[in-house]
mmCIF file of C-alpha atoms in Angstrom:
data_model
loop_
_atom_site.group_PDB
_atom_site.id
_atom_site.type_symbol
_atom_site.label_atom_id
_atom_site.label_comp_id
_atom_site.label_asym_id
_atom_site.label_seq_id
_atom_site.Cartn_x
_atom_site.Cartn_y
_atom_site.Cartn_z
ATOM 1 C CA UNK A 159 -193.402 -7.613 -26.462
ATOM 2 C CA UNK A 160 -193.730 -11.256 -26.555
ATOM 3 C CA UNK A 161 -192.629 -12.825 -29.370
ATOM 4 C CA UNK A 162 -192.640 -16.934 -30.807
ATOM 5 C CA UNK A 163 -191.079 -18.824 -33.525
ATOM 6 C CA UNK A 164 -193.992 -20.296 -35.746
ATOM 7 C CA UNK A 165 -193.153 -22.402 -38.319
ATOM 8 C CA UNK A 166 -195.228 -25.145 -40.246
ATOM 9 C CA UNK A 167 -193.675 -27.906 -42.431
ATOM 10 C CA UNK A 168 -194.331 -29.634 -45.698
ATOM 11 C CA UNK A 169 -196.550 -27.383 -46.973
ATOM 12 C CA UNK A 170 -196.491 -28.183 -50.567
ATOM 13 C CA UNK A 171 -199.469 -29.937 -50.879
ATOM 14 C CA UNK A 172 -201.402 -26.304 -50.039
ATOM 15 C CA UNK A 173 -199.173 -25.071 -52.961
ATOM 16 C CA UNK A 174 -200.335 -27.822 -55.525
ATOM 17 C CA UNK A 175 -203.463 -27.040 -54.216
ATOM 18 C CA UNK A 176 -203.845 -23.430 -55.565
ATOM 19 C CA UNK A 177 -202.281 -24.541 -58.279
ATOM 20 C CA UNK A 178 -204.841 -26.748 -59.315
ATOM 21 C CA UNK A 179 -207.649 -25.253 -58.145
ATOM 22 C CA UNK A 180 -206.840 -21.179 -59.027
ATOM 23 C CA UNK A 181 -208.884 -19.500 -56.326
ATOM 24 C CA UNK A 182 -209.254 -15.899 -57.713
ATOM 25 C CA UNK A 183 -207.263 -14.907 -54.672
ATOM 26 C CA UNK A 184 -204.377 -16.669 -52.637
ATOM 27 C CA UNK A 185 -206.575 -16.287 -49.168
ATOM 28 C CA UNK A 186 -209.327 -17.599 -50.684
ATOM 29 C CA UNK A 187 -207.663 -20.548 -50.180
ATOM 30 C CA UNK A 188 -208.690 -21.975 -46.660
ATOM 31 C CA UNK A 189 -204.925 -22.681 -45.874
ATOM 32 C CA UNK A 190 -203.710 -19.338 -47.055
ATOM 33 C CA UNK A 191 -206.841 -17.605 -45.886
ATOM 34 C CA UNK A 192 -206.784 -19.019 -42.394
ATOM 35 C CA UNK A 193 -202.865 -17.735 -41.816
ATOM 36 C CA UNK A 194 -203.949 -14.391 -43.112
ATOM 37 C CA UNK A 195 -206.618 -14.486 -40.573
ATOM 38 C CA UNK A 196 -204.497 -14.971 -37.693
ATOM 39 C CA UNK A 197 -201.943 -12.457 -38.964
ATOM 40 C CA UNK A 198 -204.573 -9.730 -39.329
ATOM 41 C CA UNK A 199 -206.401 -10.711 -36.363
ATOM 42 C CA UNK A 200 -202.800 -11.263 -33.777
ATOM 43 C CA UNK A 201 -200.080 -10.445 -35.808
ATOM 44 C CA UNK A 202 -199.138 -13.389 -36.160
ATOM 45 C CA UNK A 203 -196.044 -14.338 -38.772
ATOM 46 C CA UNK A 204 -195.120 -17.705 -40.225
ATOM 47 C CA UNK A 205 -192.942 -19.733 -42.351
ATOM 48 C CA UNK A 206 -194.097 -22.235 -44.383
ATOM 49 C CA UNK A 207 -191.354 -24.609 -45.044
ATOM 50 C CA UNK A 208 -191.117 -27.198 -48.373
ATOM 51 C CA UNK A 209 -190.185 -30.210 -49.859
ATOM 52 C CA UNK A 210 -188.951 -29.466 -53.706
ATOM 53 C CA UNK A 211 -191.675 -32.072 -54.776
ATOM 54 C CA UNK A 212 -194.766 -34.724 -53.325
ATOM 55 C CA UNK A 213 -193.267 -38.092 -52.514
ATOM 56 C CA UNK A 214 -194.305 -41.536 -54.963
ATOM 57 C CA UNK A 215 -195.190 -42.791 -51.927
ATOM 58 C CA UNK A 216 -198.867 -40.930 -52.159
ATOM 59 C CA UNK A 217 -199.069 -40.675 -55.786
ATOM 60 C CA UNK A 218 -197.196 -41.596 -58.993
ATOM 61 C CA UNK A 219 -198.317 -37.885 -60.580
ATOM 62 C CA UNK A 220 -195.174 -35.659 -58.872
ATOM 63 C CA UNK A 221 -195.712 -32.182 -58.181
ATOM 64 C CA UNK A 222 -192.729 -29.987 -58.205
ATOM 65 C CA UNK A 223 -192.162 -26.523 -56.641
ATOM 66 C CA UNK A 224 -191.712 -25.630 -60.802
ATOM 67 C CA UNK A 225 -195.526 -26.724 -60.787
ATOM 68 C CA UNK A 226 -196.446 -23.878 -58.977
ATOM 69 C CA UNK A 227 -198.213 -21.242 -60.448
ATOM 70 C CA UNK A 228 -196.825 -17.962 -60.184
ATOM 71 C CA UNK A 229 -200.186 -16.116 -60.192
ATOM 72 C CA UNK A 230 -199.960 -15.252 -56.797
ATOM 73 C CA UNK A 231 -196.972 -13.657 -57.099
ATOM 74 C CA UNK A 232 -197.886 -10.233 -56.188
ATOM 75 C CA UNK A 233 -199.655 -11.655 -53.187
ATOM 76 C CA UNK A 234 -197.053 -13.364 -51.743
ATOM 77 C CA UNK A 235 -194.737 -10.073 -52.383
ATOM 78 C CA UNK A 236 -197.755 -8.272 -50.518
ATOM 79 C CA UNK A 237 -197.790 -10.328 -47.790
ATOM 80 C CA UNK A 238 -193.826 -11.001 -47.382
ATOM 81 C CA UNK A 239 -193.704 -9.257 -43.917
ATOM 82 C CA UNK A 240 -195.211 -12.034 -42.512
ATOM 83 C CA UNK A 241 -195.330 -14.780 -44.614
ATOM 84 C CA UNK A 242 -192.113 -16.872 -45.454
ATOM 85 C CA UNK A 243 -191.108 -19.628 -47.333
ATOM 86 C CA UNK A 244 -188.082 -21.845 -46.347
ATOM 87 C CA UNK A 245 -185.859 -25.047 -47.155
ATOM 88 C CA UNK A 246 -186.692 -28.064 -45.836
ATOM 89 C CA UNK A 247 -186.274 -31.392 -47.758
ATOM 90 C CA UNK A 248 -186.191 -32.500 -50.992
ATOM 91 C CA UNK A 249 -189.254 -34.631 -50.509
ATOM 92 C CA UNK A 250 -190.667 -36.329 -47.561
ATOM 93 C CA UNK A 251 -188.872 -40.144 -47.506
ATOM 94 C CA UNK A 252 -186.765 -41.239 -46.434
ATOM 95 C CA UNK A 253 -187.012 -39.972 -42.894
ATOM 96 C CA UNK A 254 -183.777 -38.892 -41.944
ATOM 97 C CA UNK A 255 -183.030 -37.879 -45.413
ATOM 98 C CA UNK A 256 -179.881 -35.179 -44.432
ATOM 99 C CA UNK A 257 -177.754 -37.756 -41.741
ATOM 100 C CA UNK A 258 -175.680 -38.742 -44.834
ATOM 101 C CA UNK A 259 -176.192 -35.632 -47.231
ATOM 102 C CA UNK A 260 -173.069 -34.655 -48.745
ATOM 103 C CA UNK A 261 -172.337 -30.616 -49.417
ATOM 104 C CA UNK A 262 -173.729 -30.942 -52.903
ATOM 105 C CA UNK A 263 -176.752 -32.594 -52.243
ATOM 106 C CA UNK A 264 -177.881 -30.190 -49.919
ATOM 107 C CA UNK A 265 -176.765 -27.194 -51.574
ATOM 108 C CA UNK A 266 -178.239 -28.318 -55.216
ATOM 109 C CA UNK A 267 -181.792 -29.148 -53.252
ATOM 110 C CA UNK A 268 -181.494 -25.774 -51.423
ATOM 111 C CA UNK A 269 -180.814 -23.597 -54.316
ATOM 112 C CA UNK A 270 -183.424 -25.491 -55.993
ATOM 113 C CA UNK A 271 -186.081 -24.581 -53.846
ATOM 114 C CA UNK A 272 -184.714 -21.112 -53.276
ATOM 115 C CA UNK A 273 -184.879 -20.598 -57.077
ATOM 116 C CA UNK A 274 -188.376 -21.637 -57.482
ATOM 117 C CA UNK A 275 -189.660 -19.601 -54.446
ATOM 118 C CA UNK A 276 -188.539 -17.072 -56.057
ATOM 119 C CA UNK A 277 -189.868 -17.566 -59.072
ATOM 120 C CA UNK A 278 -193.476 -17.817 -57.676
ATOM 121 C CA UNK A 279 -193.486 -15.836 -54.765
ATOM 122 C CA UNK A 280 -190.819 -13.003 -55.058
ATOM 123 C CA UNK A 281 -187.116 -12.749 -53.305
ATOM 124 C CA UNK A 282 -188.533 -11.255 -50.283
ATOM 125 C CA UNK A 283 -190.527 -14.602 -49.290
ATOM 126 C CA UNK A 284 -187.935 -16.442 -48.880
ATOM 127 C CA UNK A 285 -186.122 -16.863 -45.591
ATOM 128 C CA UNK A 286 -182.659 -18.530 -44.620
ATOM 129 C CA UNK A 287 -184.033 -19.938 -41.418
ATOM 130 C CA UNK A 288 -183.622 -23.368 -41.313
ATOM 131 C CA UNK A 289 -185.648 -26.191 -39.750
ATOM 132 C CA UNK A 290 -184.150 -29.157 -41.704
ATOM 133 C CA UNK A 291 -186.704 -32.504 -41.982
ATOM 134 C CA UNK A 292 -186.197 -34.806 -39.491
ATOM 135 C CA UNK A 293 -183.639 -32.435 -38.172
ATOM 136 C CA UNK A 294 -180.273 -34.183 -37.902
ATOM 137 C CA UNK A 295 -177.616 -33.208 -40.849
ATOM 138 C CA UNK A 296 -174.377 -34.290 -41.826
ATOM 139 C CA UNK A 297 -171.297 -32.351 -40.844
ATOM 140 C CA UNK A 298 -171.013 -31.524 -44.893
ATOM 141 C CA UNK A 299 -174.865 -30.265 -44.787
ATOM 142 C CA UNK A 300 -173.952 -28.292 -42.005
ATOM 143 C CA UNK A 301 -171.375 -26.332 -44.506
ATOM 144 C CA UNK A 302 -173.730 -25.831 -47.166
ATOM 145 C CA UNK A 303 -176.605 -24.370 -45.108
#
């Protein structure tokens, strides 16, 4: 069996999204929906992986992964075989944001997103694969992953 590492960044936005818009289901979201397309149709499994919150640079309204509803929890527990949810940045600028990242600032942002993955999405979404922004991390960030 073949088998390929799919993974798709920054994907907060489709979380504010739901959020704000409260489809009745998560997959009637087109996002959501079109991943649980491709799973059912080729078995295919993901990982979505997120910033803690949207950037100023696109709007001064912040979202934050404590935004997120938690109405789709069951949902997401449902569909944890296949659908994942992992650390990637505390928000998207700086680029490079981990060069200089000290052990604490990478562990508090980490445990902060774990947390609130949890909180919406169950324990069994989340995933401690790693695909860092902008990959390059500091020797201390190293430790704390």
């Amino acid at each position: 069996m073949k088998k390929a590492y799919f993974y798709i960044d920054d994907v907060i936005w489709s979380l504010r999204d739901i959020t704000q818009k409260r489809p009745e289901s998560l997959f009637d979201n087109p996002f959501f929906g079109m991943l649980k397309k491709a799973h059912d149709n080729y078995g295919m499994t993901v990982q979505l992986n997120l910033f803690y919150r949207t950037d100023f640079f696109y709007s001064s309204r912040e979202f934050t992964l404590k935004d997120v509803t938690d109405a789709y929890k069951a949902e997401f527990e449902a569909a944890s075989g296949w659908l994942k949810f992992g650390f990637h940045a505390k928000q998207e600028f700086p680029d490079y944001p981990h060069v200089n990242a000290t052990y604490e600032d990478i562990r508090d942002i980490f445990q902060s997103i774990e947390k609130e993955v949890i909180r919406f999405a169950g324990e069994k979404t989340f995933t401690y694969a790693i695909n860092t922004h902008w990959l390059p991390v500091s020797k201390d960030a190293c430790r704390a992953l």
